[in-house]
DNA sequence: GTTGATAATGTAAAGGATTACATGTTTGTA
DNA sequence: TACAAACATGTAATCCTTTACATTATCAAC
């Protein structure tokens, strides 16, 4: 495979000139440019990014840390990231941590070893201490989930307000007994969404029933079924569910269908995220729409800005309540 | 950031020795090894993969070409690929082509420019001519969808047989009028699955009704709804649907639910792929399970084998008929 | 036809590792 | 004690670009 030297020789110029034709074509005479381009074509030359990256001390790769690609919530974010990255000549290294610290370390090593120029972390279970440490030296952005006491820049939505609006919607429909399917409150978003849930209840003078608050350890379909079974076994059942994840809500829906409980008549359900699938269920799922794609593009732009030494400010994007058939 | 020279100086050895400590620790004296490791620690040295990759003429990155990450079918394959890759110290560059030739070219360029060591293509709409051309020079594997007349190695399942079994299952249940939701027959898998569909019908002496064969241009939910509407508008409706993709089948299911047609009593539905979601619908979806994860691991192993100059043989993996509620 | 300014090109160092080959050190044995 | 064999370490080339700096070519103006 030809390298820049051979091209230079064939074109009768120096390697510097070849490089210039490639990188700043305007500083070179049309005649030499033509000669060089001719040689490039004849030799089928493709500049090696390995050499270039070494020289430029960059990899033009962005690490995207995701807890799981099975959760469609992340898919649209990833699409947004990929688009922004491509637009700026970056590529993404998609890394699924599975909340496994060992894997996480493998991926962190990629940036330590210069194989990635920066990180977008979306993993709520990320080792925040390591992340903080890394952020002193490398460009890092948190997307969706973030840590308050780090000063790692983030992009997210107002989770408290979104949850508040969701629950308020249920209350307005006449529900007084509303369950909350939440995840572990060690995660900020879980705490914030619970805050919103409680604020809505309080505002309308409704009691907070601890039995109605279910903590699931994973945001997936099975946990949704599990949680639903638990509330359905209560003597005093709620009439509505606010779930912090569409996947949990889909599980709830399934369990309702299985046991013949009518949605929304006997049980209203509202999810969170607006994953593509929430529109395919029976009935379709009312949910809080997060601007996933935009979360992605903004995160990527912030990261690239930071990689290039720029300053970057935290961003809160808008959410939206999508009322569909399940409420 | 420290480099290998500084480590060597600090440890009082040559760079070669430092490199050896890193790459073949056993050829170096325990005493020197200790000195070097000490220096590494003190300087917080991390070997740069940029330098190493240039020297070794490799990137240790595998390109994974997917038509769309919105289709969960690919998600498990990707997981498999990622696991195998990690096990062998590779990472994956996930590339969503969106069946957009320009994007595809960007990604192909990555391998031309040595930024990726090989490609796993899963895109049925891939530009097969370019792929064939590239495969002369670079390591390429096709996963799931492949081209018969190229000699690019592939891993897939027996689509004809799988379709045959699915349709036979419907026939055994008493269905005589069976619709086929297929994608464009320019794709091999579409042709093969249609073959299987026809073989089953023929074997049982059932007529082939062209009106029952619907071609969709995309394998997604909306196309499923669309196709369903078409067959429901026929004077003579089928009593069962065989869909070549779960997503289409989910669309069909939704449309049945919307219009109050009972599944499976009035309309049986069978999908293809066994995406995670097919188990979450109401009713759950009978489907052909492809061994997605395994497709991924096998593809990755084949590719890495090929990257390292090995020879590789085509692989056909087993599928399975999963009978659930929709039939 | 000089001169000076400007534009185009060339030279060589640098970026950070790996490794063939050369050199220096230990061992074991006679 | 001396010598060869085996082992450990060092030297320097190499992978492929980019770019600061040096050099040469071009052109206008006098």
XYZ file of C-alpha atoms (C1' of nucleotides) in Angstrom:
714
model
C 0.000 0.000 0.000
C 1.412 3.297 -1.109
C 2.449 5.885 1.414
C 3.034 9.579 1.172
C 6.672 9.148 0.210
C 5.882 7.145 -2.865
C 3.283 9.641 -3.901
C 5.801 12.448 -3.471
C 8.379 10.624 -5.529
C 5.940 9.784 -8.286
C 4.690 13.357 -8.440
C 8.205 14.749 -8.276
C 7.530 16.851 -5.217
C 8.256 16.647 -1.505
C 6.074 14.918 1.022
C 5.234 18.297 2.502
C 3.618 19.290 -0.738
C 1.611 16.110 -0.900
C 0.425 16.741 2.612
C -0.531 20.262 1.644
C -2.532 19.093 -1.328
C -4.443 16.913 1.110
C -4.905 19.371 3.934
C -4.764 22.884 2.546
C -5.135 22.581 -1.202
C -5.313 26.341 -1.685
C -1.723 27.081 -0.748
C -0.441 24.923 -3.547
C -0.112 25.813 -7.235
C -2.822 24.341 -9.449
C -0.148 22.712 -11.546
C 1.527 20.889 -8.667
C -1.805 20.069 -7.212
C -2.741 18.354 -10.447
C 0.520 16.422 -10.518
C 0.034 15.247 -6.966
C -3.570 14.303 -7.448
C -2.582 12.361 -10.484
C 0.015 10.431 -8.536
C -2.470 9.781 -5.761
C -4.922 8.331 -8.214
C -2.334 6.234 -10.000
C -0.995 4.757 -6.803
C -4.378 4.376 -5.220
C -3.047 6.195 -2.252
C -5.107 6.581 0.908
C -3.584 8.621 3.703
C -3.167 6.590 6.850
C -5.066 7.885 9.818
C -2.683 6.000 12.043
C 0.191 8.256 11.037
C -1.915 11.330 11.015
C -3.493 10.640 14.356
C -0.158 10.024 15.972
C 1.218 13.222 14.572
C -1.829 15.198 15.628
C -2.129 13.465 18.978
C -5.781 12.745 18.491
C -7.871 9.746 17.637
C -11.023 11.495 16.433
C -12.978 8.874 18.322
C -15.531 9.604 20.995
C -16.370 7.098 23.662
C -20.071 6.655 24.337
C -20.746 4.904 27.607
C -24.174 3.314 27.851
C -25.480 0.994 30.558
C -27.325 -1.147 28.032
C -28.195 -0.897 24.387
C -31.281 -3.018 25.011
C -33.046 0.000 26.393
C -34.337 1.848 23.338
C -34.111 5.074 25.287
C -30.443 5.200 24.473
C -30.829 4.343 20.831
C -32.071 7.732 19.709
C -29.520 9.499 21.832
C -26.847 7.463 20.144
C -28.236 8.398 16.752
C -28.007 12.044 17.688
C -24.464 11.642 18.897
C -23.443 9.782 15.797
C -24.872 12.436 13.514
C -23.152 15.296 15.299
C -19.929 13.377 15.478
C -19.928 12.531 11.785
C -20.663 16.136 10.910
C -17.482 17.087 12.634
C -15.403 14.229 11.402
C -15.496 12.171 14.511
C -16.599 8.619 15.000
C -18.071 6.960 18.007
C -16.937 4.017 20.002
C -20.089 2.576 21.480
C -19.471 0.972 24.834
C -22.018 -0.984 26.742
C -20.957 -1.237 30.341
C -23.738 -3.540 31.507
C -23.017 -1.758 34.769
C -19.966 -3.941 34.973
C -17.010 -2.088 36.508
C -14.476 -4.241 34.720
C -15.872 -3.383 31.358
C -16.028 0.202 32.357
C -12.343 0.123 33.174
C -11.535 -1.327 29.773
C -13.322 1.573 28.195
C -11.778 4.183 30.452
C -8.429 2.810 29.456
C -9.164 3.695 25.884
C -9.099 7.365 26.693
C -6.098 7.041 28.966
C -4.282 5.366 26.136
C -5.293 8.057 23.675
C -7.533 5.799 21.704
C -10.461 8.114 22.357
C -10.520 11.885 22.604
C -13.346 12.144 25.095
C -16.297 10.493 26.785
C -20.033 10.925 26.833
C -21.270 9.029 29.850
C -24.901 8.021 30.096
C -24.436 5.339 32.693
C -26.119 6.212 35.984
C -24.090 3.483 37.623
C -20.802 4.860 36.395
C -17.967 5.016 38.882
C -18.263 8.693 39.522
C -14.983 8.970 41.389
C -13.034 7.630 38.472
C -15.009 9.804 36.130
C -14.204 12.899 38.143
C -10.568 11.951 38.218
C -10.523 11.433 34.477
C -12.318 14.680 33.833
C -9.345 16.606 35.161
C -7.351 15.409 32.251
C -9.779 14.456 29.539
C -12.900 15.866 27.959
C -16.001 14.370 29.510
C -19.700 15.129 29.259
C -22.565 13.542 31.132
C -25.745 13.022 29.234
C -29.145 12.531 30.847
C -27.857 11.279 34.187
C -25.277 13.398 35.940
C -23.659 13.946 39.265
C -24.402 17.154 41.091
C -21.193 17.539 42.982
C -18.829 16.941 40.117
C -18.199 19.788 37.791
C -18.417 17.627 34.759
C -20.662 19.413 32.262
C -23.966 17.779 31.509
C -27.030 17.898 29.324
C -30.311 16.630 30.679
C -33.954 17.506 31.257
C -35.771 18.807 34.312
C -36.693 15.462 35.822
C -38.496 16.876 38.824
C -40.763 19.034 36.724
C -41.407 16.260 34.221
C -42.463 13.849 36.941
C -44.577 16.542 38.520
C -46.411 17.110 35.269
C -46.961 13.419 34.709
C -48.461 12.899 38.131
C -50.487 16.072 37.922
C -51.950 14.742 34.694
C -53.091 11.619 36.541
C -54.526 13.629 39.391
C -56.463 15.814 36.989
C -57.982 12.664 35.569
C -59.338 11.978 39.023
C -56.757 9.536 40.334
C -56.049 9.773 44.028
C -54.050 6.639 44.565
C -51.025 6.705 42.338
C -48.195 4.236 42.403
C -44.640 5.179 41.567
C -42.362 2.697 39.830
C -38.965 4.139 40.492
C -35.441 2.926 40.287
C -32.892 2.977 43.026
C -32.668 6.364 44.656
C -28.932 6.328 44.540
C -29.489 7.700 41.067
C -30.142 11.374 40.803
C -32.902 11.060 38.232
C -34.731 8.669 40.527
C -34.544 11.101 43.408
C -35.646 13.996 41.243
C -38.562 12.162 39.729
C -39.699 11.078 43.134
C -39.530 14.700 44.236
C -41.805 15.660 41.391
C -44.188 12.848 42.233
C -44.391 13.985 45.827
C -44.759 17.635 44.979
C -47.778 16.880 42.801
C -49.406 14.767 45.486
C -48.772 17.366 48.140
C -50.034 20.189 45.998
C -53.359 18.411 45.735
C -53.411 17.377 49.337
C -53.095 13.673 48.585
C -51.427 11.385 51.098
C -48.172 9.669 50.261
C -48.520 5.953 50.631
C -45.173 4.197 50.947
C -46.658 0.948 49.769
C -47.298 2.565 46.423
C -43.664 3.385 45.878
C -41.878 0.464 44.310
C -38.166 0.427 43.754
C -36.983 -1.745 40.874
C -33.349 -2.581 40.400
C -33.456 -2.608 36.652
C -35.324 -0.594 34.094
C -36.642 -3.424 32.035
C -39.769 -5.300 31.098
C -39.464 -8.018 33.717
C -39.014 -5.560 36.545
C -42.162 -3.845 35.341
C -44.123 -7.068 35.609
C -42.655 -7.729 39.014
C -43.525 -4.311 40.335
C -47.047 -4.590 38.978
C -47.601 -7.885 40.708
C -46.562 -6.285 43.954
C -49.045 -3.446 43.793
C -51.815 -5.692 42.577
C -51.367 -7.793 45.656
C -52.029 -4.883 47.982
C -55.346 -4.843 49.820
C -55.741 -1.259 48.813
C -54.750 -1.003 45.180
C -53.781 2.189 43.391
C -55.730 3.244 40.302
C -52.805 4.621 38.378
C -49.114 4.031 37.884
C -46.421 6.543 37.139
C -43.384 4.672 35.919
C -39.999 6.338 35.505
C -39.259 4.264 32.443
C -41.331 3.185 29.479
C -39.932 -0.308 29.698
C -41.309 -0.720 33.201
C -44.620 0.681 32.001
C -44.714 -1.796 29.143
C -44.218 -4.554 31.669
C -47.103 -3.171 33.714
C -49.265 -3.044 30.600
C -48.477 -6.623 29.828
C -49.369 -7.735 33.307
C -52.653 -5.844 33.105
C -53.458 -7.499 29.818
C -52.576 -10.873 31.230
C -54.804 -10.487 34.263
C -57.586 -8.800 32.366
C -57.391 -5.458 34.121
C -58.601 -2.764 31.740
C -56.235 0.056 30.855
C -56.957 2.928 31.324
C -60.403 2.291 32.829
C -59.281 0.267 35.815
C -55.669 1.247 35.822
C -54.055 4.225 34.177
C -50.398 3.974 33.242
C -47.914 6.634 32.346
C -44.353 6.014 31.304
C -41.237 8.038 30.793
C -38.907 8.467 27.793
C -41.167 8.019 24.790
C -39.248 5.104 23.399
C -40.351 4.134 19.923
C -42.077 1.133 21.350
C -44.385 3.090 23.598
C -46.449 3.862 20.542
C -46.722 0.245 19.475
C -48.262 -1.211 22.600
C -51.892 -1.982 23.233
C -53.065 0.420 24.410
C -50.478 3.011 23.441
C -48.606 4.511 26.298
C -48.935 7.989 27.695
C -45.433 9.127 28.462
C -43.022 11.959 29.041
C -41.112 12.548 25.837
C -37.472 13.267 26.323
C -35.783 14.901 23.348
C -33.480 11.954 22.915
C -31.995 12.794 19.562
C -31.320 16.315 20.678
C -29.788 15.131 23.929
C -27.401 13.246 21.711
C -26.508 16.047 19.348
C -26.051 18.525 22.164
C -23.912 16.124 24.155
C -21.721 15.436 21.140
C -21.343 19.095 20.314
C -20.450 19.909 23.888
C -17.904 17.148 23.968
C -16.253 18.168 20.734
C -16.167 21.745 21.928
C -14.452 20.557 25.053
C -12.026 18.340 23.197
C -10.958 21.434 21.327
C -10.315 23.257 24.534
C -13.525 25.282 24.566
C -15.651 26.088 27.552
C -19.063 24.550 27.803
C -22.173 25.191 29.865
C -24.706 22.785 31.284
C -27.875 22.439 29.296
C -31.418 21.570 30.308
C -33.626 20.535 27.405
C -37.388 20.577 27.247
C -39.588 17.583 27.817
C -43.156 17.054 26.794
C -46.161 15.159 28.083
C -47.597 12.891 25.402
C -51.112 11.847 26.250
C -52.093 8.595 24.597
C -54.416 5.713 25.276
C -53.137 4.406 28.579
C -54.479 7.324 30.633
C 1.911 13.319 29.627
C 4.826 10.996 30.040
C 6.016 8.912 27.133
C 8.143 5.831 26.898
C 11.366 7.820 26.729
C 10.795 9.519 30.020
C 9.963 6.228 31.637
C 13.145 4.727 30.253
C 15.227 7.605 31.531
C 13.655 7.539 34.973
C 14.103 3.785 35.248
C 17.661 4.006 33.931
C 17.012 1.589 31.080
C 16.404 1.821 27.345
C 13.018 2.280 25.732
C 13.290 -1.234 24.375
C 13.307 -2.584 27.886
C 10.308 -0.532 28.862
C 8.481 -1.844 25.845
C 9.427 -5.366 26.832
C 8.143 -4.935 30.346
C 4.855 -3.929 28.779
C 4.607 -6.561 26.083
C 6.634 -9.585 27.110
C 7.323 -9.183 30.811
C 8.878 -12.614 31.085
C 11.965 -11.886 29.031
C 13.036 -9.185 31.426
C 14.825 -9.593 34.739
C 12.574 -9.230 37.779
C 14.863 -6.519 39.067
C 14.653 -4.350 35.948
C 11.017 -5.100 35.649
C 10.496 -3.718 39.119
C 12.484 -0.598 38.305
C 10.493 0.009 35.167
C 7.155 -0.595 36.810
C 8.150 1.776 39.518
C 8.954 4.477 36.999
C 5.702 3.841 35.180
C 3.776 4.314 38.361
C 5.657 7.412 39.412
C 5.186 9.091 36.061
C 1.642 7.906 35.671
C 2.618 6.599 32.309
C 0.041 5.145 29.943
C 1.326 3.735 26.674
C -0.158 5.544 23.717
C -2.120 3.353 21.378
C -1.567 5.906 18.672
C 2.130 5.171 18.609
C 1.648 1.489 19.055
C -1.007 1.206 16.401
C 1.064 3.085 13.878
C 4.027 0.881 14.530
C 1.951 -2.277 14.342
C -0.098 -1.102 11.386
C -3.352 -1.957 13.043
C -6.128 -0.075 14.715
C -7.702 -2.876 16.717
C -11.051 -1.498 15.706
C -13.739 -3.436 13.911
C -16.339 -1.703 11.823
C -19.874 -2.924 12.371
C -22.206 -1.850 9.595
C -25.877 -1.888 10.532
C -28.816 -0.560 8.551
C -30.504 0.784 11.663
C -30.017 0.444 15.373
C -33.736 1.016 15.895
C -34.392 -2.558 14.907
C -33.764 -4.563 18.072
C -32.815 -7.521 15.929
C -29.380 -6.012 15.552
C -28.945 -5.147 19.190
C -28.214 -8.660 20.397
C -25.968 -9.317 17.461
C -24.021 -6.221 18.391
C -23.756 -7.421 21.955
C -22.299 -10.668 20.749
C -19.841 -8.905 18.531
C -18.791 -6.569 21.286
C -18.175 -9.405 23.707
C -16.058 -11.393 21.290
C -14.189 -8.307 20.251
C -13.395 -7.283 23.811
C -12.222 -10.791 24.614
C -9.634 -10.424 21.931
C -8.705 -6.875 22.653
C -10.616 -5.264 19.879
C -13.214 -2.560 20.011
C -16.096 -1.899 17.722
C -16.994 1.101 15.701
C -20.735 0.955 15.366
C -21.922 2.437 12.119
C -25.530 2.980 11.234
C -25.832 3.395 7.498
C -29.532 4.205 7.419
C -29.170 2.683 3.982
C -27.567 5.939 2.996
C -24.741 5.411 0.493
C -22.920 8.555 1.572
C -22.716 7.415 5.136
C -21.636 4.039 3.977
C -18.790 5.633 2.054
C -17.659 7.520 5.126
C -17.458 4.253 6.980
C -15.755 2.390 4.173
C -13.181 5.137 4.162
C -12.319 4.272 7.717
C -10.972 0.935 6.663
C -9.259 2.343 3.620
C -7.542 4.817 5.873
C -6.498 2.129 8.304
C -8.758 3.354 11.035
C -10.483 -0.024 11.145
C -9.015 -3.474 10.674
C -12.079 -5.071 9.172
C -15.809 -4.952 8.600
C -18.824 -6.926 9.686
C -21.617 -5.965 7.340
C -25.211 -6.607 8.300
C -26.754 -4.181 5.891
C -28.833 -5.905 3.222
C -28.776 -2.694 1.228
C -25.013 -2.465 1.279
C -23.304 -1.569 -1.970
C -22.181 -5.063 -2.734
C -19.843 -4.071 -5.543
C -17.850 -1.812 -3.276
C -17.888 -4.459 -0.611
C -16.524 -7.061 -2.984
C -13.850 -4.661 -4.110
C -12.869 -3.915 -0.538
C -12.831 -7.549 0.407
C -9.888 -8.123 -1.918
C -7.799 -6.002 0.297
C -9.431 -5.964 3.698
C -11.005 -8.447 6.071
C -14.759 -8.525 5.655
C -17.511 -10.755 6.987
C -21.188 -10.679 6.210
C -23.547 -11.418 9.027
C -27.145 -12.551 8.598
C -27.622 -11.092 5.116
C -25.085 -12.029 2.491
C -24.489 -12.083 -1.209
C -24.339 -15.436 -2.931
C -22.013 -14.540 -5.754
C -19.384 -12.798 -3.698
C -16.901 -14.917 -1.895
C -17.067 -12.849 1.215
C -17.451 -15.244 4.135
C -20.724 -15.112 5.999
C -22.606 -16.372 8.991
C -26.357 -16.725 8.828
C -29.262 -19.092 9.343
C -31.200 -21.250 6.916
C -33.875 -18.741 5.996
C -35.734 -20.995 3.618
C -36.097 -23.741 6.157
C -37.047 -21.342 8.921
C -39.805 -19.810 6.841
C -40.959 -23.246 5.809
C -41.271 -24.309 9.419
C -43.127 -21.166 10.386
C -45.695 -21.587 7.648
C -45.991 -25.301 8.248
C -46.807 -24.487 11.853
C -49.663 -22.286 10.668
C -50.921 -24.919 8.278
C -50.879 -27.539 10.992
C -53.081 -25.228 13.031
C -55.589 -25.428 10.231
C -54.867 -22.233 8.351
C -55.278 -22.395 4.619
C -55.085 -18.756 3.707
C -51.813 -17.388 4.869
C -50.454 -13.949 4.118
C -46.777 -13.240 3.738
C -45.356 -9.902 4.851
C -42.077 -9.815 3.067
C -39.510 -7.193 2.257
C -38.174 -6.347 -1.144
C -37.050 -9.441 -2.992
C -33.839 -7.812 -4.024
C -32.665 -9.033 -0.660
C -31.571 -12.620 -0.454
C -33.260 -13.326 2.851
C -36.541 -12.090 1.407
C -36.250 -14.432 -1.555
C -35.294 -17.346 0.642
C -38.086 -16.817 3.098
C -40.561 -16.565 0.301
C -39.212 -19.843 -1.036
C -39.854 -21.475 2.302
C -43.334 -20.016 2.431
C -44.149 -21.399 -1.008
C -42.647 -24.773 -0.328
C -44.854 -25.222 2.715
C -47.968 -24.200 0.825
C -47.139 -26.457 -2.057
C -46.349 -29.377 0.157
C -49.853 -29.171 1.564
C -51.469 -28.514 -1.762
C -52.529 -25.001 -0.881
C -52.852 -22.396 -3.620
C -50.558 -19.411 -3.716
C -52.549 -16.226 -3.688
C -50.530 -13.256 -4.899
C -52.823 -10.876 -3.100
C -51.646 -12.360 0.145
C -48.041 -11.521 -0.519
C -47.277 -8.016 0.601
C -43.960 -6.357 -0.010
C -42.987 -3.691 2.499
C -40.092 -1.372 1.897
C -39.030 -1.104 5.488
C -38.956 -3.547 8.341
C -40.664 -1.400 10.890
C -43.822 -0.963 12.875
C -45.543 1.434 10.496
C -44.981 -0.800 7.516
C -46.563 -3.605 9.510
C -49.685 -1.556 10.094
C -49.777 -0.567 6.457
C -49.480 -4.123 5.227
C -52.164 -5.277 7.625
C -54.580 -2.677 6.380
C -54.019 -3.914 2.879
C -54.860 -7.511 3.589
C -57.822 -6.584 5.760
C -59.292 -4.725 2.842
C -59.330 -7.793 0.646
C -62.696 -9.393 -0.059
C -61.185 -12.707 0.749
C -59.120 -12.241 3.883
C -56.379 -14.575 5.055
C -56.642 -16.109 8.516
C -52.965 -15.969 9.336
C -49.933 -13.841 8.701
C -46.346 -14.897 8.387
C -44.170 -11.836 8.729
C -40.457 -11.865 7.954
C -39.751 -9.467 10.783
C -41.063 -9.154 14.311
C -41.417 -5.437 13.912
C -43.847 -5.901 11.056
C -45.705 -8.471 13.110
C -45.930 -6.083 16.038
C -47.482 -3.569 13.676
C -49.968 -6.185 12.556
C -50.790 -7.002 16.141
C -51.400 -3.371 16.896
C -53.723 -3.010 13.949
C -55.651 -6.099 15.033
C -56.010 -4.697 18.508
C -57.128 -1.382 17.129
C -59.807 -2.901 14.935
C -60.874 -5.472 17.468
C -59.834 -8.533 15.518
C -58.987 -11.303 17.960
C -55.496 -12.771 17.863
C -55.041 -15.698 17.440
C -58.702 -16.699 17.136
C -59.547 -14.633 14.081
C -56.045 -13.961 12.871
C -52.897 -15.840 13.722
C -49.611 -13.991 13.499
C -46.088 -15.291 13.386
C -42.996 -13.142 13.312
C -39.330 -13.593 12.688
C -36.243 -12.784 14.777
C -37.417 -13.117 18.365
C -36.570 -9.581 19.299
C -36.838 -8.905 23.005
C -40.033 -7.036 22.367
C -41.871 -9.955 20.836
C -42.337 -11.309 24.314
C -43.773 -8.071 25.647
C -46.689 -7.648 23.300
C -50.291 -8.547 23.881
C -50.642 -11.287 22.956
C -47.049 -12.450 22.885
C -45.701 -13.213 19.491
C -44.955 -16.610 18.024
C -41.716 -16.209 16.126
C -38.644 -17.770 14.630
C -35.780 -17.263 17.043
C -32.539 -16.402 15.397
C -29.489 -16.951 17.585
C -28.636 -13.291 17.482
C -25.980 -13.189 20.135
C -24.261 -16.166 18.627
C -24.447 -14.681 15.161
C -22.529 -11.789 16.667
C -19.858 -13.777 18.429
C -19.293 -16.029 15.448
C -19.090 -13.085 13.066
C -16.590 -11.326 15.287
C -14.462 -14.411 15.702
C -14.471 -15.023 11.986
C -13.488 -11.457 11.303
C -10.647 -11.443 13.788
C -9.432 -14.726 12.383
C -9.448 -13.153 8.954
C -7.740 -9.982 10.142
C -4.946 -12.193 11.363
C -4.605 -13.823 7.998
C -6.509 -16.985 8.818
C -8.916 -18.823 6.586
C -12.530 -18.885 7.487
C -15.550 -20.925 6.451
C -19.166 -19.929 6.060
C -21.398 -20.831 8.963
C -25.091 -21.628 9.166
C -26.510 -21.420 12.662
C -29.646 -23.045 13.976
C -32.950 -21.313 14.328
C -35.900 -22.265 16.447
C -39.663 -21.930 16.284
C -41.015 -20.294 19.425
C -44.709 -20.897 19.806
C -46.406 -18.262 21.908
C -49.812 -16.702 22.173
C -50.301 -15.207 18.749
C -50.848 -18.568 17.000
C 18.465 44.026 -14.792
C 18.339 44.596 -9.848
C 15.948 44.483 -5.688
C 12.523 43.258 -2.462
C 8.335 41.257 -1.304
C 5.536 37.424 -1.663
C 4.262 32.907 -2.851
C 5.490 28.077 -3.449
C 8.110 24.303 -2.227
C 11.503 21.545 0.345
C 14.057 19.701 4.588
C 13.957 17.573 8.634
C 12.168 16.980 13.257
C 8.545 15.240 15.875
C 4.828 12.400 17.507
C 5.259 7.329 20.486
C 5.714 2.966 20.137
C 8.030 -1.955 18.503
C 11.739 -4.938 17.197
C 15.824 -6.830 14.355
C 20.190 -6.851 15.332
C 24.234 -5.777 18.061
C 26.304 -5.733 22.346
C 27.025 -6.789 27.046
C 26.193 -10.121 31.227
C 25.459 -14.319 33.485
C 25.781 -19.012 33.896
C 27.558 -23.573 33.687
C 31.256 -26.591 32.644
C 35.766 -28.295 31.881
C 39.999 -19.700 35.591
C 38.475 -19.527 31.014
C 35.153 -20.117 27.425
C 30.903 -20.944 25.247
C 26.105 -20.758 25.510
C 22.189 -18.564 27.004
C 20.156 -14.649 28.476
C 19.335 -9.630 29.187
C 19.689 -5.135 27.524
C 20.699 -1.376 24.272
C 20.865 1.038 19.569
C 18.636 2.633 15.941
C 15.434 1.980 12.170
C 10.680 1.930 11.201
C 5.606 2.812 10.926
C 3.230 7.583 8.293
C 2.027 12.060 8.766
C 2.262 17.133 9.720
C 4.497 21.485 10.065
C 8.104 25.019 11.648
C 11.564 26.774 9.424
C 14.644 27.309 5.481
C 15.074 27.807 0.777
C 13.899 28.854 -3.863
C 10.937 30.735 -7.467
C 7.995 34.430 -9.195
C 6.726 38.923 -10.158
C 6.270 43.985 -9.816
C 8.504 48.223 -9.647
C 12.216 51.079 -10.517
